[in-house]
PDB file of C-alpha atoms in Angstrom:
ATOM      1  CA  MET A 146     127.056  92.912  57.553  1.00 73.00           C
ATOM      2  CA  GLU A 147     129.141  94.636  54.707  1.00 73.00           C
ATOM      3  CA  GLY A 148     131.794  91.916  55.355  1.00 74.00           C
ATOM      4  CA  ASN A 149     129.476  89.516  53.936  1.00 76.00           C
ATOM      5  CA  ASN A 150     129.873  91.125  50.553  1.00 76.00           C
ATOM      6  CA  GLY A 151     133.642  90.235  50.631  1.00 75.00           C
ATOM      7  CA  PRO A 152     136.541  90.843  53.296  1.00 77.00           C
ATOM      8  CA  GLU A 153     137.787  93.915  51.439  1.00 81.00           C
ATOM      9  CA  ALA A 154     134.885  95.855  53.031  1.00 78.00           C
ATOM     10  CA  LEU A 155     136.541  95.175  56.569  1.00 83.00           C
ATOM     11  CA  LEU A 156     139.410  97.185  55.419  1.00 86.00           C
ATOM     12  CA  SER A 157     137.113 100.414  54.940  1.00 83.00           C
ATOM     13  CA  GLN A 158     137.592 103.399  57.102  1.00 88.00           C
ATOM     14  CA  GLU A 159     133.716 104.011  56.548  1.00 88.00           C
ATOM     15  CA  PHE A 160     133.333 101.321  59.005  1.00 90.00           C
ATOM     16  CA  PHE A 161     135.708 102.441  62.000  1.00 94.00           C
ATOM     17  CA  ASP A 162     134.383 101.335  65.442  1.00 95.00           C
ATOM     18  CA  ALA A 163     131.494  99.986  63.529  1.00 92.00           C
ATOM     19  CA  HIS A 164     128.044 100.626  65.220  1.00 92.00           C
ATOM     20  CA  LEU A 165     125.004  98.320  65.328  1.00 92.00           C
ATOM     21  CA  SER A 166     123.106  97.854  62.074  1.00 89.00           C
ATOM     22  CA  PRO A 167     119.324  98.493  61.895  1.00 89.00           C
ATOM     23  CA  LEU A 168     118.958  94.492  62.077  1.00 89.00           C
ATOM     24  CA  GLY A 169     121.325  94.508  64.969  1.00 89.00           C
ATOM     25  CA  TRP A 170     119.186  96.796  66.916  1.00 91.00           C
ATOM     26  CA  GLN A 171     116.274  94.758  66.185  1.00 90.00           C
ATOM     27  CA  GLN A 172     118.026  91.650  67.762  1.00 90.00           C
ATOM     28  CA  VAL A 173     119.187  93.699  70.657  1.00 91.00           C
ATOM     29  CA  GLY A 174     115.512  94.406  71.291  1.00 90.00           C
ATOM     30  CA  ASN A 175     114.327  90.654  70.991  1.00 91.00           C
ATOM     31  CA  LEU A 176     117.267  89.503  73.114  1.00 91.00           C
ATOM     32  CA  ARG A 177     116.269  92.035  75.721  1.00 91.00           C
ATOM     33  CA  LYS A 178     112.600  90.920  75.951  1.00 91.00           C
ATOM     34  CA  ARG A 179     113.810  87.217  76.227  1.00 90.00           C
ATOM     35  CA  VAL A 180     116.194  88.237  79.017  1.00 89.00           C
ATOM     36  CA  GLU A 181     113.376  90.169  80.852  1.00 89.00           C
ATOM     37  CA  ALA A 182     111.163  87.321  80.143  1.00 91.00           C
ATOM     38  CA  SER A 183     113.379  84.610  81.622  1.00 89.00           C
ATOM     39  CA  GLY A 184     114.082  86.613  84.889  1.00 87.00           C
ATOM     40  CA  LEU A 185     117.848  87.300  84.406  1.00 85.00           C
ATOM     41  CA  THR A 186     117.426  90.976  84.456  1.00 82.00           C
ATOM     42  CA  GLN A 187     116.998  90.376  88.375  1.00 85.00           C
ATOM     43  CA  LYS A 188     119.709  87.801  88.706  1.00 89.00           C
ATOM     44  CA  ILE A 189     122.489  89.229  87.074  1.00 91.00           C
ATOM     45  CA  ASP A 190     125.136  90.999  89.317  1.00 92.00           C
ATOM     46  CA  LEU A 191     127.534  92.409  86.808  1.00 94.00           C
ATOM     47  CA  VAL A 192     127.543  93.047  83.064  1.00 94.00           C
ATOM     48  CA  ILE A 193     131.101  93.116  81.434  1.00 95.00           C
ATOM     49  CA  THR A 194     131.416  94.447  78.065  1.00 96.00           C
ATOM     50  CA  SER A 195     134.146  94.952  75.386  1.00 96.00           C
ATOM     51  CA  PRO A 196     134.825  98.676  74.775  1.00 96.00           C
ATOM     52  CA  LEU A 197     133.793  99.112  71.288  1.00 96.00           C
ATOM     53  CA  LEU A 198     130.884 100.602  70.066  1.00 95.00           C
ATOM     54  CA  ARG A 199     128.685  97.740  68.928  1.00 94.00           C
ATOM     55  CA  THR A 200     129.088  95.926  72.204  1.00 95.00           C
ATOM     56  CA  LEU A 201     128.647  98.885  74.268  1.00 95.00           C
ATOM     57  CA  GLN A 202     125.296  99.361  72.493  1.00 93.00           C
ATOM     58  CA  THR A 203     124.227  95.749  72.920  1.00 93.00           C
ATOM     59  CA  ALA A 204     125.283  95.791  76.583  1.00 93.00           C
ATOM     60  CA  VAL A 205     123.304  99.045  77.099  1.00 91.00           C
ATOM     61  CA  GLY A 206     120.192  97.769  74.890  1.00 91.00           C
ATOM     62  CA  VAL A 207     119.969  94.254  76.537  1.00 91.00           C
ATOM     63  CA  PHE A 208     121.056  94.906  80.265  1.00 91.00           C
ATOM     64  CA  GLY A 209     120.315  98.794  80.746  1.00 87.00           C
ATOM     65  CA  GLY A 210     117.931 100.203  82.917  1.00 74.00           C
ATOM     66  CA  ASP A 211     114.804 102.360  82.925  1.00 62.00           C
ATOM     67  CA  GLY A 212     115.425 106.168  82.470  1.00 47.00           C
ATOM     68  CA  GLU A 213     115.209 108.665  79.993  1.00 42.00           C
ATOM     69  CA  SER A 214     116.787 108.316  76.521  1.00 41.00           C
ATOM     70  CA  GLN A 215     119.143 110.389  74.556  1.00 40.00           C
ATOM     71  CA  THR A 216     120.620 110.291  70.933  1.00 39.00           C
ATOM     72  CA  ASP A 217     124.280 110.318  70.328  1.00 46.00           C
ATOM     73  CA  GLY A 218     124.820 110.897  66.814  1.00 46.00           C
ATOM     74  CA  ILE A 219     125.951 107.550  66.007  1.00 54.00           C
ATOM     75  CA  ASP A 220     123.210 106.011  64.652  1.00 56.00           C
ATOM     76  CA  ALA A 221     121.724 105.199  68.130  1.00 52.00           C
ATOM     77  CA  HIS A 222     118.569 103.753  68.677  1.00 49.00           C
ATOM     78  CA  PRO A 223     116.607 106.453  70.833  1.00 39.00           C
ATOM     79  CA  SER A 224     114.969 103.867  73.042  1.00 41.00           C
ATOM     80  CA  LEU A 225     118.002 101.823  73.919  1.00 43.00           C
ATOM     81  CA  THR A 226     120.840 104.593  74.727  1.00 47.00           C
ATOM     82  CA  ALA A 227     123.047 104.714  77.657  1.00 45.00           C
ATOM     83  CA  THR A 228     121.727 107.288  80.306  1.00 46.00           C
ATOM     84  CA  ALA A 229     119.843 104.772  82.228  1.00 49.00           C
ATOM     85  CA  THR A 230     121.303 103.390  85.563  1.00 51.00           C
ATOM     86  CA  VAL A 231     117.840 102.570  87.553  1.00 57.00           C
ATOM     87  CA  ASN A 232     116.967  98.877  87.801  1.00 69.00           C
ATOM     88  CA  CYS A 233     119.879  97.556  85.855  1.00 82.00           C
ATOM     89  CA  PRO A 234     123.052  95.866  86.763  1.00 90.00           C
ATOM     90  CA  PRO A 235     126.346  97.673  86.898  1.00 93.00           C
ATOM     91  CA  ILE A 236     128.262  97.471  83.457  1.00 94.00           C
ATOM     92  CA  ILE A 237     131.974  97.845  83.033  1.00 96.00           C
ATOM     93  CA  ALA A 238     134.039  97.896  80.161  1.00 97.00           C
ATOM     94  CA  VAL A 239     137.117  95.505  79.913  1.00 97.00           C
ATOM     95  CA  GLU A 240     139.625  95.659  77.320  1.00 97.00           C
ATOM     96  CA  LEU A 241     140.659  92.085  77.582  1.00 96.00           C
ATOM     97  CA  CYS A 242     137.594  90.847  75.869  1.00 96.00           C
ATOM     98  CA  ARG A 243     137.967  92.748  72.743  1.00 96.00           C
ATOM     99  CA  GLU A 244     137.552  91.430  69.180  1.00 95.00           C
ATOM    100  CA  ARG A 245     140.725  90.177  67.310  1.00 95.00           C
ATOM    101  CA  LEU A 246     142.991  93.232  67.230  1.00 96.00           C
ATOM    102  CA  GLY A 247     144.471  94.958  64.077  1.00 96.00           C
ATOM    103  CA  VAL A 248     144.071  95.869  60.446  1.00 96.00           C
ATOM    104  CA  HIS A 249     140.475  95.948  60.452  1.00 94.00           C
ATOM    105  CA  PRO A 250     139.057  99.383  61.388  1.00 95.00           C
ATOM    106  CA  CYS A 251     135.673  98.406  62.616  1.00 93.00           C
ATOM    107  CA  ASP A 252     137.896  96.601  65.579  1.00 95.00           C
ATOM    108  CA  LYS A 253     139.554  99.802  66.574  1.00 96.00           C
ATOM    109  CA  ARG A 254     138.066 101.657  69.562  1.00 96.00           C
ATOM    110  CA  ARG A 255     137.321 105.374  70.051  1.00 96.00           C
ATOM    111  CA  SER A 256     138.652 107.335  72.728  1.00 97.00           C
ATOM    112  CA  ILE A 257     137.542 106.726  76.238  1.00 97.00           C
ATOM    113  CA  SER A 258     136.395 110.264  76.563  1.00 95.00           C
ATOM    114  CA  GLU A 259     134.365 110.090  73.567  1.00 94.00           C
ATOM    115  CA  TYR A 260     132.668 106.802  74.949  1.00 94.00           C
ATOM    116  CA  HIS A 261     132.138 108.356  78.458  1.00 91.00           C
ATOM    117  CA  SER A 262     130.034 111.110  76.601  1.00 89.00           C
ATOM    118  CA  LEU A 263     128.300 108.466  74.614  1.00 90.00           C
ATOM    119  CA  PHE A 264     127.747 105.970  77.391  1.00 91.00           C
ATOM    120  CA  PRO A 265     127.759 107.815  80.777  1.00 89.00           C
ATOM    121  CA  ALA A 266     126.060 104.724  82.510  1.00 87.00           C
ATOM    122  CA  ILE A 267     129.090 102.469  81.591  1.00 93.00           C
ATOM    123  CA  ASP A 268     132.164 102.285  83.918  1.00 95.00           C
ATOM    124  CA  PHE A 269     135.404 102.865  81.956  1.00 97.00           C
ATOM    125  CA  LYS A 270     137.811 102.754  84.980  1.00 96.00           C
ATOM    126  CA  LEU A 271     139.781  99.345  83.918  1.00 97.00           C
ATOM    127  CA  ILE A 272     140.863 100.751  80.806  1.00 96.00           C
ATOM    128  CA  GLU A 273     144.157 102.227  81.127  1.00 94.00           C
ATOM    129  CA  SER A 274     144.650 104.206  77.978  1.00 96.00           C
ATOM    130  CA  GLU A 275     142.634 106.994  76.548  1.00 97.00           C
ATOM    131  CA  ASP A 276     143.338 106.107  72.929  1.00 97.00           C
ATOM    132  CA  ASP A 277     143.396 102.961  71.304  1.00 96.00           C
ATOM    133  CA  LYS A 278     147.050 101.407  71.859  1.00 96.00           C
ATOM    134  CA  LEU A 279     146.361  97.833  71.080  1.00 96.00           C
ATOM    135  CA  TRP A 280     145.156  98.156  67.521  1.00 96.00           C
ATOM    136  CA  LYS A 281     147.722  97.923  64.817  1.00 96.00           C
ATOM    137  CA  ALA A 282     147.171  99.136  61.420  1.00 94.00           C
ATOM    138  CA  ASP A 283     149.607  96.609  59.733  1.00 94.00           C
ATOM    139  CA  ALA A 284     149.317  93.684  62.024  1.00 96.00           C
ATOM    140  CA  ARG A 285     146.294  91.350  62.616  1.00 96.00           C
ATOM    141  CA  GLU A 286     146.629  89.772  66.066  1.00 96.00           C
ATOM    142  CA  PRO A 287     147.673  86.018  65.614  1.00 96.00           C
ATOM    143  CA  PHE A 288     144.930  83.427  66.760  1.00 96.00           C
ATOM    144  CA  GLU A 289     147.054  82.133  69.229  1.00 96.00           C
ATOM    145  CA  GLU A 290     147.458  85.463  70.875  1.00 96.00           C
ATOM    146  CA  VAL A 291     143.454  85.953  70.979  1.00 96.00           C
ATOM    147  CA  THR A 292     143.213  82.563  72.643  1.00 96.00           C
ATOM    148  CA  ALA A 293     145.996  83.479  75.315  1.00 95.00           C
ATOM    149  CA  ARG A 294     144.326  86.990  75.808  1.00 96.00           C
ATOM    150  CA  GLY A 295     140.888  84.939  76.265  1.00 95.00           C
ATOM    151  CA  MET A 296     142.326  82.711  79.007  1.00 92.00           C
ATOM    152  CA  GLU A 297     143.608  85.748  80.669  1.00 94.00           C
ATOM    153  CA  PHE A 298     140.225  87.112  80.558  1.00 94.00           C
ATOM    154  CA  MET A 299     138.661  83.836  82.130  1.00 91.00           C
ATOM    155  CA  LYS A 300     141.226  83.826  84.884  1.00 91.00           C
ATOM    156  CA  TRP A 301     140.372  87.569  85.568  1.00 93.00           C
ATOM    157  CA  LEU A 302     136.625  86.599  85.603  1.00 91.00           C
ATOM    158  CA  TRP A 303     137.142  84.105  88.239  1.00 89.00           C
ATOM    159  CA  THR A 304     138.549  86.507  90.703  1.00 92.00           C
ATOM    160  CA  ARG A 305     135.206  88.794  90.544  1.00 93.00           C
ATOM    161  CA  GLN A 306     133.043  88.413  93.628  1.00 92.00           C
ATOM    162  CA  GLU A 307     129.737  88.582  91.756  1.00 92.00           C
ATOM    163  CA  LYS A 308     128.164  85.213  91.152  1.00 88.00           C
ATOM    164  CA  GLU A 309     126.117  85.839  87.918  1.00 89.00           C
ATOM    165  CA  ILE A 310     127.831  87.762  85.404  1.00 91.00           C
ATOM    166  CA  ALA A 311     126.900  88.456  81.733  1.00 92.00           C
ATOM    167  CA  VAL A 312     129.819  89.216  79.071  1.00 93.00           C
ATOM    168  CA  VAL A 313     129.098  91.111  75.950  1.00 94.00           C
ATOM    169  CA  SER A 314     131.850  90.396  73.466  1.00 94.00           C
ATOM    170  CA  HIS A 315     132.721  89.118  69.891  1.00 93.00           C
ATOM    171  CA  GLY A 316     132.453  86.247  67.376  1.00 89.00           C
ATOM    172  CA  ILE A 317     136.232  85.305  67.150  1.00 92.00           C
ATOM    173  CA  PHE A 318     137.068  86.261  70.659  1.00 93.00           C
ATOM    174  CA  LEU A 319     134.415  84.060  72.207  1.00 91.00           C
ATOM    175  CA  GLN A 320     135.192  81.384  69.943  1.00 90.00           C
ATOM    176  CA  GLN A 321     138.769  81.241  70.523  1.00 92.00           C
ATOM    177  CA  THR A 322     138.310  81.431  74.349  1.00 91.00           C
ATOM    178  CA  LEU A 323     135.474  78.764  74.609  1.00 87.00           C
ATOM    179  CA  ASN A 324     137.265  76.466  72.442  1.00 88.00           C
ATOM    180  CA  ALA A 325     140.384  76.777  74.658  1.00 87.00           C
ATOM    181  CA  LEU A 326     138.320  76.492  78.019  1.00 79.00           C
ATOM    182  CA  LEU A 327     136.445  73.316  76.843  1.00 78.00           C
ATOM    183  CA  ASN A 328     139.683  71.722  75.865  1.00 77.00           C
ATOM    184  CA  ASP A 329     141.531  72.744  79.044  1.00 66.00           C
ATOM    185  CA  CYS A 330     138.910  71.590  81.267  1.00 62.00           C
ATOM    186  CA  GLN A 331     138.277  68.304  79.276  1.00 56.00           C
ATOM    187  CA  THR A 332     141.950  67.402  79.367  1.00 56.00           C
ATOM    188  CA  SER A 333     143.067  68.335  82.567  1.00 54.00           C
ATOM    189  CA  PRO A 334     141.352  69.675  85.890  1.00 47.00           C
ATOM    190  CA  ASN A 335     142.932  72.914  85.820  1.00 50.00           C
ATOM    191  CA  GLN A 336     142.091  74.524  89.057  1.00 49.00           C
ATOM    192  CA  GLU A 337     143.066  78.091  88.064  1.00 49.00           C
ATOM    193  CA  LEU A 338     140.563  77.992  85.083  1.00 47.00           C
ATOM    194  CA  CYS A 339     138.081  75.376  86.648  1.00 50.00           C
ATOM    195  CA  PRO A 340     138.020  75.934  90.281  1.00 47.00           C
ATOM    196  CA  ARG A 341     134.406  74.718  90.611  1.00 42.00           C
ATOM    197  CA  SER A 342     134.798  71.458  88.518  1.00 40.00           C
ATOM    198  CA  ALA A 343     131.736  70.098  89.684  1.00 39.00           C
ATOM    199  CA  SER A 344     129.707  72.874  87.884  1.00 40.00           C
ATOM    200  CA  THR A 345     132.281  73.569  85.003  1.00 39.00           C
ATOM    201  CA  ASN A 346     129.976  72.037  82.528  1.00 44.00           C
ATOM    202  CA  TYR A 347     126.812  74.072  83.470  1.00 44.00           C
ATOM    203  CA  ILE A 348     128.791  77.208  83.731  1.00 46.00           C
ATOM    204  CA  PHE A 349     130.472  76.472  80.064  1.00 47.00           C
ATOM    205  CA  ASN A 350     127.139  75.303  78.665  1.00 48.00           C
ATOM    206  CA  ASN A 351     125.249  78.751  79.921  1.00 52.00           C
ATOM    207  CA  PHE A 352     128.173  80.606  78.569  1.00 51.00           C
ATOM    208  CA  LEU A 353     128.007  78.997  74.891  1.00 48.00           C
ATOM    209  CA  PHE A 354     124.238  79.595  75.285  1.00 48.00           C
ATOM    210  CA  PHE A 355     124.684  83.571  75.492  1.00 51.00           C
ATOM    211  CA  TYR A 356     127.468  83.130  72.988  1.00 47.00           C
ATOM    212  CA  LEU A 357     125.089  81.648  70.334  1.00 47.00           C
ATOM    213  CA  LEU A 358     122.618  84.165  71.387  1.00 49.00           C
ATOM    214  CA  LEU A 359     124.794  87.549  71.295  1.00 50.00           C
ATOM    215  CA  LEU A 360     126.820  86.111  68.134  1.00 47.00           C
ATOM    216  CA  GLN A 361     123.480  86.524  65.920  1.00 47.00           C
ATOM    217  CA  ILE A 362     123.705  90.632  66.912  1.00 55.00           C
ATOM    218  CA  GLN A 363     124.786  92.428  63.588  1.00 57.00           C
ATOM    219  CA  SER A 364     127.104  95.820  63.379  1.00 59.00           C
TER     220      SER A 364
END
């Protein structure tokens, strides 16, 4: 939200691995109610989240189960923290769906050990490095590379056996990925990215729907 006051705010170390704002927590609570009311809580087989603090908080806040809460010292919402594993789908962290990398400290992640202590219900086994080796202080990831990473993520997503998957990610990453996916599926029937061509529009529209919902959550 500080970025609305000017792009220079995004360079501040104060916002390293930015957490959800109070407004963001309110939006998470509202979205959780919508997901529960729609019956999606029972339908979703897997939640995939970017391994940044704000998306981890969102994934647990929206899709986490019932159980005892804890506070973690990083502006956690006490009723929406990460200990619960009852009545919820598994949540796994995947590096491929991170926000655009580099320069902005808010897009640099913490160590996996620290995340483990904050989010014991999330599976971090797919994260290969303890520390963030992808983020560069002096180079912003080109949009073309964000798109390529997004398409790699989509190819990996198609290999999953689960039928209903929720993805918690970021605005720039989702925008680049969805634009590329739509263009690819409209211009040529790419069987690798669109193997279920009859339902591609349905899948894309649902993906876009949740993108629009989650995009509003503020860090």
